[in-house]
PDB file of C-alpha atoms and ligand atoms in Angstrom:
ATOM      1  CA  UNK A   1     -55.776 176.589  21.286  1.00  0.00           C
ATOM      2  CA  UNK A   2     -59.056 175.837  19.444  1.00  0.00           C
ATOM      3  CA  UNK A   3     -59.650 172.624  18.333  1.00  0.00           C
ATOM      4  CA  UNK A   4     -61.250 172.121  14.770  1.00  0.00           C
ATOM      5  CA  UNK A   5     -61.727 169.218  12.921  1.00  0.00           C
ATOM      6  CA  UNK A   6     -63.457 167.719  10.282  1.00  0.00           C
ATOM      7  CA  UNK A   7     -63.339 164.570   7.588  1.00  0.00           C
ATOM      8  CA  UNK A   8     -61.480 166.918   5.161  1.00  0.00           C
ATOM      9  CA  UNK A   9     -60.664 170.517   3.724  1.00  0.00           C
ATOM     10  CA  UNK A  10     -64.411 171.535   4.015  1.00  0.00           C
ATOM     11  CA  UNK A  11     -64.566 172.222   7.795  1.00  0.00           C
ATOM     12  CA  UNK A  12     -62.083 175.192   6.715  1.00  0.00           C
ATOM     13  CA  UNK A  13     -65.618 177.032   6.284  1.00  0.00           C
ATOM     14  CA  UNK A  14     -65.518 176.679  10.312  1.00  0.00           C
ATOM     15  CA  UNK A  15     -62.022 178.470  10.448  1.00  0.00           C
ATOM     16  CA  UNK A  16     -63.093 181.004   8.490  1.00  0.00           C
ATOM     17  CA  UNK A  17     -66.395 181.708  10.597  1.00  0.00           C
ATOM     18  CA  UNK A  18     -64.330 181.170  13.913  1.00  0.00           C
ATOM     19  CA  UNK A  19     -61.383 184.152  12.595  1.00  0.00           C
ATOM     20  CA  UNK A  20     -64.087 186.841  11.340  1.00  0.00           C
ATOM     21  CA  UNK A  21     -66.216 186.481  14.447  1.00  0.00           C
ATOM     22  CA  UNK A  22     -62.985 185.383  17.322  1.00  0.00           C
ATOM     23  CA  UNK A  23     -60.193 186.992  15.561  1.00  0.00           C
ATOM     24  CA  UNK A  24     -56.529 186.323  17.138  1.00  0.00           C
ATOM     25  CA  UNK A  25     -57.358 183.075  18.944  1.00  0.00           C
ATOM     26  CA  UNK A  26     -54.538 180.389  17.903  1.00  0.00           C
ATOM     27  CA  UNK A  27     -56.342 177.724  16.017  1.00  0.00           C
ATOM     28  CA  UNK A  28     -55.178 173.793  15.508  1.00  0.00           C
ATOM     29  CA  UNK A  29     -57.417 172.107  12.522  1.00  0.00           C
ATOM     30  CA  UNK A  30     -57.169 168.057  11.508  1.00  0.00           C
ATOM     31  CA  UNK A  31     -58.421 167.289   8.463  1.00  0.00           C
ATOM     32  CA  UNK A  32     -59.213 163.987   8.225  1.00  0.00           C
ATOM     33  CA  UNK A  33     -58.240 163.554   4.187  1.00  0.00           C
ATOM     34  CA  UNK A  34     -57.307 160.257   4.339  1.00  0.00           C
ATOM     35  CA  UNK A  35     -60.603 158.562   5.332  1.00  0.00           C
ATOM     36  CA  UNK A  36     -62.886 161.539   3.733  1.00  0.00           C
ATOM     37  CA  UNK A  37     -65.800 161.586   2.545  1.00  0.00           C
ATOM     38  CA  UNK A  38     -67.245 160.755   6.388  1.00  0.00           C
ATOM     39  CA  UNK A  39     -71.119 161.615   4.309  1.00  0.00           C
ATOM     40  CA  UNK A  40     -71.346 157.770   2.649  1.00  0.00           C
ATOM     41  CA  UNK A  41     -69.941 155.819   6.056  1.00  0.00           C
ATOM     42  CA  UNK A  42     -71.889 154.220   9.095  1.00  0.00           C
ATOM     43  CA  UNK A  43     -72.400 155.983  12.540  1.00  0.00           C
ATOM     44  CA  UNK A  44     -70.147 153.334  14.013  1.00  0.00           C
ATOM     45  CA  UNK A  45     -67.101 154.004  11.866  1.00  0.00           C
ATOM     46  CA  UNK A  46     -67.744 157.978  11.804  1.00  0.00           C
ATOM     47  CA  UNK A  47     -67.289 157.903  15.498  1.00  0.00           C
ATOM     48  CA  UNK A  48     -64.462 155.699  15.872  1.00  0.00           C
ATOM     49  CA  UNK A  49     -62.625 158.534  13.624  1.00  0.00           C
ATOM     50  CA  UNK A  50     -64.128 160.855  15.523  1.00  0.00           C
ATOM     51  CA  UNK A  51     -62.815 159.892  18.688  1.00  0.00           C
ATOM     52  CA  UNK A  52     -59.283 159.424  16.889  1.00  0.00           C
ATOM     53  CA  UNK A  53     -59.389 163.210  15.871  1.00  0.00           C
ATOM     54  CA  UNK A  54     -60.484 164.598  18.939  1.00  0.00           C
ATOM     55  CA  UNK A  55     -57.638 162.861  20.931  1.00  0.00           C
ATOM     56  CA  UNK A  56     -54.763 163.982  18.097  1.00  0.00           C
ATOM     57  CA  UNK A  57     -55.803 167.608  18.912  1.00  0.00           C
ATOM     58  CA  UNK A  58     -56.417 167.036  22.795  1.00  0.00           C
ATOM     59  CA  UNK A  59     -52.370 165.756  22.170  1.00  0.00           C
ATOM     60  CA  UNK A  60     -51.625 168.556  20.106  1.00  0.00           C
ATOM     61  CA  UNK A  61     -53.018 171.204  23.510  1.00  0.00           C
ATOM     62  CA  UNK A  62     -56.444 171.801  22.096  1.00  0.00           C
ATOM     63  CA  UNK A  63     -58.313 172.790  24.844  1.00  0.00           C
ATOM     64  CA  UNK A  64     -61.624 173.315  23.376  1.00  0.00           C
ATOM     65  CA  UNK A  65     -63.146 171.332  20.208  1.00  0.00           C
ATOM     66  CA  UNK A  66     -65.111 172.043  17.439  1.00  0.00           C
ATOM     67  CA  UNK A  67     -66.722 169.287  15.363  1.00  0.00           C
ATOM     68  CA  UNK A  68     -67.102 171.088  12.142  1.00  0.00           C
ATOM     69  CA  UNK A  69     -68.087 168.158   9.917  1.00  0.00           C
ATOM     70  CA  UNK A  70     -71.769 167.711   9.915  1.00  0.00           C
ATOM     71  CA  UNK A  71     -72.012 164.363   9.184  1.00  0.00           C
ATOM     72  CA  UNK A  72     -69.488 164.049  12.875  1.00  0.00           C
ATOM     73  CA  UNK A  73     -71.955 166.182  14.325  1.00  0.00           C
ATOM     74  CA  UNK A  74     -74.711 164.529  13.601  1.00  0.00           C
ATOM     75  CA  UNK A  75     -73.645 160.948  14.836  1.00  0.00           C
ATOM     76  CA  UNK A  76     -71.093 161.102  16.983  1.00  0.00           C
ATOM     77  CA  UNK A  77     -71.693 164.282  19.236  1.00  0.00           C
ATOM     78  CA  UNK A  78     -72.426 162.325  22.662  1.00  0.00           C
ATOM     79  CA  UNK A  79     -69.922 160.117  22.820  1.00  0.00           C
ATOM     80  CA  UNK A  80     -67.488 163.075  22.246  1.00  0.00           C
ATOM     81  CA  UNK A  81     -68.651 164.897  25.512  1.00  0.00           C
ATOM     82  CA  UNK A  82     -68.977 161.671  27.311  1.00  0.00           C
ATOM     83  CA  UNK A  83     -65.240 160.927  26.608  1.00  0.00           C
ATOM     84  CA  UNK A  84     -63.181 164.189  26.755  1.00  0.00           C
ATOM     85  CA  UNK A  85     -63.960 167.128  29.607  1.00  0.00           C
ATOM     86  CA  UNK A  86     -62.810 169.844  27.087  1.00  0.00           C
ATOM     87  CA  UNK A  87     -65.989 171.873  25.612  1.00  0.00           C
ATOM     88  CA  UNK A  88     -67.134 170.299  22.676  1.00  0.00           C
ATOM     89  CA  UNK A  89     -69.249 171.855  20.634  1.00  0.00           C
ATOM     90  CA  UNK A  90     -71.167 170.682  17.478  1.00  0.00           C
ATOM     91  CA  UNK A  91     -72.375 172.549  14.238  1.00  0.00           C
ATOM     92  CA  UNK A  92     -76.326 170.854  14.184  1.00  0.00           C
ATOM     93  CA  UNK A  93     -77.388 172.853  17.628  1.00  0.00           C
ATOM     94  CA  UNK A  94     -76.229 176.295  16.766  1.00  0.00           C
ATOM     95  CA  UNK A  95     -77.599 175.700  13.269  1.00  0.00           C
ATOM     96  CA  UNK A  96     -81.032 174.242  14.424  1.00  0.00           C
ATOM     97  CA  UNK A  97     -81.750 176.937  16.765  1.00  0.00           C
ATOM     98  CA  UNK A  98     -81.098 179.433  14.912  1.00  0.00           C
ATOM     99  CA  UNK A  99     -83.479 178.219  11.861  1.00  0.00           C
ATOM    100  CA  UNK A 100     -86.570 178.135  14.520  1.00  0.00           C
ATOM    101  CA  UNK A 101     -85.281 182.058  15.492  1.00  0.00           C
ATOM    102  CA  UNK A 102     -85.161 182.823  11.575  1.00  0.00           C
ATOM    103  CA  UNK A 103     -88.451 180.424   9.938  1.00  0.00           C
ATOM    104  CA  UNK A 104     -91.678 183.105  10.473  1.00  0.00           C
ATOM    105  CA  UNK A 105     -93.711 180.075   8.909  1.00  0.00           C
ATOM    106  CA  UNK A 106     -91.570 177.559  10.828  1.00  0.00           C
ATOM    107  CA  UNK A 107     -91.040 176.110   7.760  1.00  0.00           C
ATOM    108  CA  UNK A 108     -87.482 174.556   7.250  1.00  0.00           C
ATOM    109  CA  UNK A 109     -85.392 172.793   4.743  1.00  0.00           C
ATOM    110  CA  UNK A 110     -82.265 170.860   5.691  1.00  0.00           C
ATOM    111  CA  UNK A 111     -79.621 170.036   3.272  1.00  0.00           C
ATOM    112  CA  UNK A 112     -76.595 167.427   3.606  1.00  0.00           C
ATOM    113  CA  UNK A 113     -74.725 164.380   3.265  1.00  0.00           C
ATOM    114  CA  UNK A 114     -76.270 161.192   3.556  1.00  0.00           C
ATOM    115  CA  UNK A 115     -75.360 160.526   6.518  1.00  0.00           C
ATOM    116  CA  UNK A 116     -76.517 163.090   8.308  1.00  0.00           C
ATOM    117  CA  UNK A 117     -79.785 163.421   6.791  1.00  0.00           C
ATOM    118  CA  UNK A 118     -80.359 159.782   7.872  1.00  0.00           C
ATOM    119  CA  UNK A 119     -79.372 160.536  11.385  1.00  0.00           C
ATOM    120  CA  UNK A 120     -82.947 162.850  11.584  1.00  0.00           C
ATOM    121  CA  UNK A 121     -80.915 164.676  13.931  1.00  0.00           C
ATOM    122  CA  UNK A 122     -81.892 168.041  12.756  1.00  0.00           C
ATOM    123  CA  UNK A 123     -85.926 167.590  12.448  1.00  0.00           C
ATOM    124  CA  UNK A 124     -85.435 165.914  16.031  1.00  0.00           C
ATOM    125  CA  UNK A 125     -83.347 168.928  17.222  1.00  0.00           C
ATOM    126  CA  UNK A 126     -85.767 171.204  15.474  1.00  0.00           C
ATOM    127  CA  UNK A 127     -89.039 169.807  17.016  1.00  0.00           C
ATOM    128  CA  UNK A 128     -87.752 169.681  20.229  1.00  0.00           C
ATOM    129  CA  UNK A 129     -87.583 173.407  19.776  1.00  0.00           C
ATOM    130  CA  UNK A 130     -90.356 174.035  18.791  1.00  0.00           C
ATOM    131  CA  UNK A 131     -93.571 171.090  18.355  1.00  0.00           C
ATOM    132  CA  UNK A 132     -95.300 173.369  15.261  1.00  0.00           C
ATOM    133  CA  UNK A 133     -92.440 173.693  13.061  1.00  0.00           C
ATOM    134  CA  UNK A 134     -91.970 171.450   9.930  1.00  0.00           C
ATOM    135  CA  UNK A 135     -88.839 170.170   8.926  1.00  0.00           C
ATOM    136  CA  UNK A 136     -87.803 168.645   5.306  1.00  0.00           C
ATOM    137  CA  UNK A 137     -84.224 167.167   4.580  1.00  0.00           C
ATOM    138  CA  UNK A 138     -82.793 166.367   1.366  1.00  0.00           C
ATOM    139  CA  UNK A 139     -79.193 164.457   1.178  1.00  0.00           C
ATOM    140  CA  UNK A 140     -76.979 166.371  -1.899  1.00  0.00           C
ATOM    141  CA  UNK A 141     -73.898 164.039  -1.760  1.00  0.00           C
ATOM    142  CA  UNK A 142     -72.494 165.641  -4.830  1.00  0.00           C
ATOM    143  CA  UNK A 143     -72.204 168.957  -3.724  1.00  0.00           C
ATOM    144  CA  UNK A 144     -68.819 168.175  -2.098  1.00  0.00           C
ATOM    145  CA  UNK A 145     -67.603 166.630  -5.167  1.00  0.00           C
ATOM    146  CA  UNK A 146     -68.515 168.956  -7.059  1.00  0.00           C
ATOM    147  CA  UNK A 147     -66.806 171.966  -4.610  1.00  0.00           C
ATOM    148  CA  UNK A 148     -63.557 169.644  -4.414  1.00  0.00           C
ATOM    149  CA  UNK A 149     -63.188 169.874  -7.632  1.00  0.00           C
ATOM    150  CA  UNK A 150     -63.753 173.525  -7.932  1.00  0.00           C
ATOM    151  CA  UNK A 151     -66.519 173.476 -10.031  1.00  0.00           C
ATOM    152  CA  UNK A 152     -68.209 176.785  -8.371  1.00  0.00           C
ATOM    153  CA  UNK A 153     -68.931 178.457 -11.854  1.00  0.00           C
ATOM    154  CA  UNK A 154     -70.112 175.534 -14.083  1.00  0.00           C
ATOM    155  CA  UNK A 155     -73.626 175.424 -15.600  1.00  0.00           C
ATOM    156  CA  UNK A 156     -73.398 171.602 -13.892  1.00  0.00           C
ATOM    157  CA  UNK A 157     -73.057 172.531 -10.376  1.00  0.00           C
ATOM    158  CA  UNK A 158     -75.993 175.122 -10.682  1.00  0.00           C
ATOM    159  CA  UNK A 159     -78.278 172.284 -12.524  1.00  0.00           C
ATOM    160  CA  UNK A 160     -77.847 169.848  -9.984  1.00  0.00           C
ATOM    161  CA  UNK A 161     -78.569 172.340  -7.179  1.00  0.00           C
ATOM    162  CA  UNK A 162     -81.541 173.601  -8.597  1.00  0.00           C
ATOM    163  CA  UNK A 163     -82.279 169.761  -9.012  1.00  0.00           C
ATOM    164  CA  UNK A 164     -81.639 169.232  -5.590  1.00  0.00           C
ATOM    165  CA  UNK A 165     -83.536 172.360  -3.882  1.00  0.00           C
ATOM    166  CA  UNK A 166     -86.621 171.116  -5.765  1.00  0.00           C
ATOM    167  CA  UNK A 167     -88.206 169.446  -3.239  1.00  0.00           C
ATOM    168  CA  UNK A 168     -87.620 171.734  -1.020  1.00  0.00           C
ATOM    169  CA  UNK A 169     -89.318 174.836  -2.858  1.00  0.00           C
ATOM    170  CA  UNK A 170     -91.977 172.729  -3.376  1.00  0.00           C
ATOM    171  CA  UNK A 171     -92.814 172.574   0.371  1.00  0.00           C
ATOM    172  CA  UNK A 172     -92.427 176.491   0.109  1.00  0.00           C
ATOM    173  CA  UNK A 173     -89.676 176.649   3.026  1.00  0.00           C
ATOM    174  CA  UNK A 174     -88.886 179.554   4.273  1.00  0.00           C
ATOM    175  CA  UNK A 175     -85.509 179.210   5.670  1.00  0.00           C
ATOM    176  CA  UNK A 176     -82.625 176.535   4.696  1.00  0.00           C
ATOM    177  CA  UNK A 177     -79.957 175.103   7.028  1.00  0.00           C
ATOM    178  CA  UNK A 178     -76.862 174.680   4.823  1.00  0.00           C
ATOM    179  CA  UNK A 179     -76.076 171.270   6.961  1.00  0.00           C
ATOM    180  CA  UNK A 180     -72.898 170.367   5.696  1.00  0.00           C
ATOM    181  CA  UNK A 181     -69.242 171.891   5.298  1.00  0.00           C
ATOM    182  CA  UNK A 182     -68.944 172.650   1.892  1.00  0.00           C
ATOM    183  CA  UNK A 183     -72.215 174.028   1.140  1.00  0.00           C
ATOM    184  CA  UNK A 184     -70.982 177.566   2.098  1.00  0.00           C
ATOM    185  CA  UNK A 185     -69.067 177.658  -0.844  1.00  0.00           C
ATOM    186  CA  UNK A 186     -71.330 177.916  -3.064  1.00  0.00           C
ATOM    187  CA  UNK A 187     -74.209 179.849  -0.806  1.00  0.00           C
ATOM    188  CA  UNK A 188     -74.885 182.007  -4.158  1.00  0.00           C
ATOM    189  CA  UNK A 189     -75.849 179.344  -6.372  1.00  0.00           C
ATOM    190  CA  UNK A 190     -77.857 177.738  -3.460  1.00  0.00           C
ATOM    191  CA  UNK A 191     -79.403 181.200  -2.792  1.00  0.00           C
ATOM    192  CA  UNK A 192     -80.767 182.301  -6.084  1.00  0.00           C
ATOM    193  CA  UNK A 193     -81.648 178.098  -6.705  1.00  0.00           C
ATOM    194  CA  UNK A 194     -84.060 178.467  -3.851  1.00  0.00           C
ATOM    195  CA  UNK A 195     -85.418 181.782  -4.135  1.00  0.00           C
ATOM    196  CA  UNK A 196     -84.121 184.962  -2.570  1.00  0.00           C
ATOM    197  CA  UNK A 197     -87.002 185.019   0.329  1.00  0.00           C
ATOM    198  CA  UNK A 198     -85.709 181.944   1.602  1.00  0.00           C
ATOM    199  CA  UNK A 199     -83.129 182.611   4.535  1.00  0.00           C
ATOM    200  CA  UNK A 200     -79.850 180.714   4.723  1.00  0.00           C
ATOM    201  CA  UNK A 201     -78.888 179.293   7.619  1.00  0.00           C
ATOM    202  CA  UNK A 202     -74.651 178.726   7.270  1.00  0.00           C
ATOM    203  CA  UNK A 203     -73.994 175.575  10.541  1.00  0.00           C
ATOM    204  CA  UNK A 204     -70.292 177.678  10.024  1.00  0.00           C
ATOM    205  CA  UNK A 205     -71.150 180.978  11.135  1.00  0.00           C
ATOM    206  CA  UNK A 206     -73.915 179.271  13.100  1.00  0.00           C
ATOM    207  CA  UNK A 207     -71.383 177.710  15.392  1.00  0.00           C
ATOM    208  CA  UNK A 208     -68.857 180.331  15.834  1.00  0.00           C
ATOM    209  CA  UNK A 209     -71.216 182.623  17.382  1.00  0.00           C
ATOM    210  CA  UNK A 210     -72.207 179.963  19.692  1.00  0.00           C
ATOM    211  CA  UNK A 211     -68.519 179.281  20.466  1.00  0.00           C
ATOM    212  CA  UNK A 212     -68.795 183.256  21.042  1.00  0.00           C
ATOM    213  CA  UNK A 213     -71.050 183.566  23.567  1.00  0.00           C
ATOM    214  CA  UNK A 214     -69.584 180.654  25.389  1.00  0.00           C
ATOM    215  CA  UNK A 215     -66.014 182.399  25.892  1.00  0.00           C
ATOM    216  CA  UNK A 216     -67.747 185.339  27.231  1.00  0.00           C
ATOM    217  CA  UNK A 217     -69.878 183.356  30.421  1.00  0.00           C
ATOM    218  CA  UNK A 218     -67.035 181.603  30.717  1.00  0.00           C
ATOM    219  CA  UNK A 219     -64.030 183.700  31.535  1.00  0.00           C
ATOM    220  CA  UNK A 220     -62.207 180.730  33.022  1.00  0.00           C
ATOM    221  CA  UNK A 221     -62.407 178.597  30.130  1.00  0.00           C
ATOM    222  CA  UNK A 222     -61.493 181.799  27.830  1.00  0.00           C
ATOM    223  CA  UNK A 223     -58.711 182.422  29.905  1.00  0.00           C
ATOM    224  CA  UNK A 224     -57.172 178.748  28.657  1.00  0.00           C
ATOM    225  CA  UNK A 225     -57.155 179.541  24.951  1.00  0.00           C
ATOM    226  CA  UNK A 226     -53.806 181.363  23.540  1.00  0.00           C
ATOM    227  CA  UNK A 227     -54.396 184.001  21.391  1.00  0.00           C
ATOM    228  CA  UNK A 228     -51.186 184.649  18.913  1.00  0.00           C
ATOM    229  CA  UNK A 229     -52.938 184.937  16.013  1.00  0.00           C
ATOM    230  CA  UNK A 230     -51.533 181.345  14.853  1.00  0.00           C
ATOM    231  CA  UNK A 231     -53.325 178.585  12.794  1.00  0.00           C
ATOM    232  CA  UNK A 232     -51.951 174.907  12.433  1.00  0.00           C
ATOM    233  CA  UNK A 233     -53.513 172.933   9.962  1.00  0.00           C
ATOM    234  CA  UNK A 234     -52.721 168.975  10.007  1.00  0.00           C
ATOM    235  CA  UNK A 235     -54.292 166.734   7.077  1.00  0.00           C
ATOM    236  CA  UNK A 236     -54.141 162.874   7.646  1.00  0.00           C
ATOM    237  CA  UNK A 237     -53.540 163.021   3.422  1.00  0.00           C
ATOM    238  CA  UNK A 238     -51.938 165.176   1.233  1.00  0.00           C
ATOM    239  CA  UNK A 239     -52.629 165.980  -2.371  1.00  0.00           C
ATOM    240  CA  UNK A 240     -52.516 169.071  -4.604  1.00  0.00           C
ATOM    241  CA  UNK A 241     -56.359 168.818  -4.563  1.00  0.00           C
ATOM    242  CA  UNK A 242     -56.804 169.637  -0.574  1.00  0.00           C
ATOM    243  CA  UNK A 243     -54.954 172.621  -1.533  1.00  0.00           C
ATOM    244  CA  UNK A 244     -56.840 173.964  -3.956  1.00  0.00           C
ATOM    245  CA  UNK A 245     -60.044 173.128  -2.392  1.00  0.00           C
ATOM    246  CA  UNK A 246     -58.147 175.027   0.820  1.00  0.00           C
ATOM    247  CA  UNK A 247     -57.421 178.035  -1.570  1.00  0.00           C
ATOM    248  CA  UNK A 248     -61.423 178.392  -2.639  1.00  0.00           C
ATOM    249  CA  UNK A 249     -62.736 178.254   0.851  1.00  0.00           C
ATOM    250  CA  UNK A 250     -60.235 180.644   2.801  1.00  0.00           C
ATOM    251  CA  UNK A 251     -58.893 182.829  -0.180  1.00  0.00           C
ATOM    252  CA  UNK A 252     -55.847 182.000   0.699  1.00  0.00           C
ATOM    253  CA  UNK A 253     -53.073 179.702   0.306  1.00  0.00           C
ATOM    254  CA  UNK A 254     -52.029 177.815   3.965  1.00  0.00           C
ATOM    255  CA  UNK A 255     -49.560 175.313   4.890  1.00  0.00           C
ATOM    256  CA  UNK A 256     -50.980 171.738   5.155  1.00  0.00           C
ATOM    257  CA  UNK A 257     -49.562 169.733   7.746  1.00  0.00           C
ATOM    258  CA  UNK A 258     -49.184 166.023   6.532  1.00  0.00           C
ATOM    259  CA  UNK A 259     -49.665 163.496  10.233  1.00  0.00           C
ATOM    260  CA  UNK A 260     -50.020 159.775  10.541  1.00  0.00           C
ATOM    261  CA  UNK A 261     -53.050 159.087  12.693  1.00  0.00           C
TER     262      UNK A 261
HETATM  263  N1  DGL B   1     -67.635 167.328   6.276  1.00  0.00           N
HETATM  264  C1  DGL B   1     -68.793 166.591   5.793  1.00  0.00           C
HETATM  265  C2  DGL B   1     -70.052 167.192   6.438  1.00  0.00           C
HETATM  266  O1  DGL B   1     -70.076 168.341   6.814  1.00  0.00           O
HETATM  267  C3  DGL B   1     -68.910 166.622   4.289  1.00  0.00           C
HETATM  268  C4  DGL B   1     -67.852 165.834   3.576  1.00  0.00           C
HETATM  269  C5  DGL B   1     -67.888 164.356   3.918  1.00  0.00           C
HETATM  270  O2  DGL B   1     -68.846 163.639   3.528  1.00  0.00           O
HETATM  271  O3  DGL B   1     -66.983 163.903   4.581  1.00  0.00           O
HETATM  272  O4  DGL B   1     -71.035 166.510   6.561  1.00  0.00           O
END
């Protein structure tokens, strides 16, 4: 099975990503409800939960993992693949290089929790890429609120986004990495808030394709994963909110899994 996980619902954006471009591999998310939002914490306690989801889905038979949470990504990527000797992948690498691929003016914007802003990780990802291109990151902590709560049509949401993506028009970017989880649920409003010449860059679909190519250099690692068709979704919280939110990012209603880790 393939291992997801995130600090909530939002890493469902991974799912979706992983089932359009891998269709028919059995998938095991943890949603880690009970200690989101993972975007206002320290390193030190993001990676201690970290750690604690990757070993409930090594338990559960995941033999490959997905950090789908940016703000995970960001901060607690290397002691991940120090610790477990399953694949791990991240959503900030896939993302990063395919934002120096996509920027003709290598001009990027970066958008995402605190957190991960803070980290630098992307500009330092980014410039290690490639020396000439120029990287600008704004935190938007209130995006996620505002998709949790299913605000994606209210005049609100689009004020604060254009409020937001300011800053980042200003420096005339030319491509934007949606750096965060929930972001690509409301790509539209982000998209005509920046400008329509301005290329997305969606860390979900970013990382699936990477997850992609992997399985097909590696045969013997491919051969590991079942593919039923089946997804298991565990939450370490339950509330009629992480269904909802569930409902707007996959279109569909799933089965939450309530587990004591
Ligand atoms: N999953 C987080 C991320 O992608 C966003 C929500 C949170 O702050 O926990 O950074």
């Amino acid at each position: 099975m393939i291992g997801i996980f995130d600090s909530g619902i939002g890493g469902l954006t991974v799912v979706k990503a992983l089932t359009e471009q891998l269709p028919g591999y059995d998938i095991l998310y943890f949603g880690d409800t009970a200690r989101t939002p993972y975007g206002t914490k320290s390193p030190e306690t993001v990676t201690r939960y970290a750690l604690r989801n990757a070993e409930f889905l090594l338990r559960k038979g995941a033999k490959l993992i997905i950090v789908a949470c940016n703000t995970a990504s960001s901060v607690a990527t290397d002691q991940l693949t120090e610790k477990f000797d399953v694949p791990v992948f991240e959503v900030i690498t896939p993302a990063a290089e395919l934002s120096v691929k996509t920027s003709e003016k290598l001009r990027v914007g970066v958008i995402g929790t605190r957190a991960t802003v803070n980290s630098g990780i992307y500009e330092k990802k980014i410039r290690a890429m490639n020396a000439d291109a120029k990287v600008w990151s704004v935190p938007c902590p209130l995006i996620v609120s505002l998709v949790e709560e299913g605000w994606l049509r209210k005049p609100e949401t689009r004020m604060i986004i254009k409020k937001y993506l300011h800053p980042l028009k200003v420096r005339q970017i030319d491509t934007l990495i949606l750096g965060c989880t929930h972001y690509p649920v409301v790509k539209d409003i982000i998209q005509r808030k920046i400008g329509k010449r301005v290329k997305l860059i969606d860390s979900s679909v970013a990382v699936a394709g990477k997850v992609k190519g992997f399985l097909e250099e590696n045969p013997g690692k491919e051969a590991l994963l079942s593919q039923t068709g089946k997804s298991l979704f565990f939450v370490s919280d339950i509330t009629a909110q992480f269904e909802h939110t569930s409902k707007n990012i996959l279109r569909k209603k799933i089965r939450l899994e309530h587990v004591r880790i």
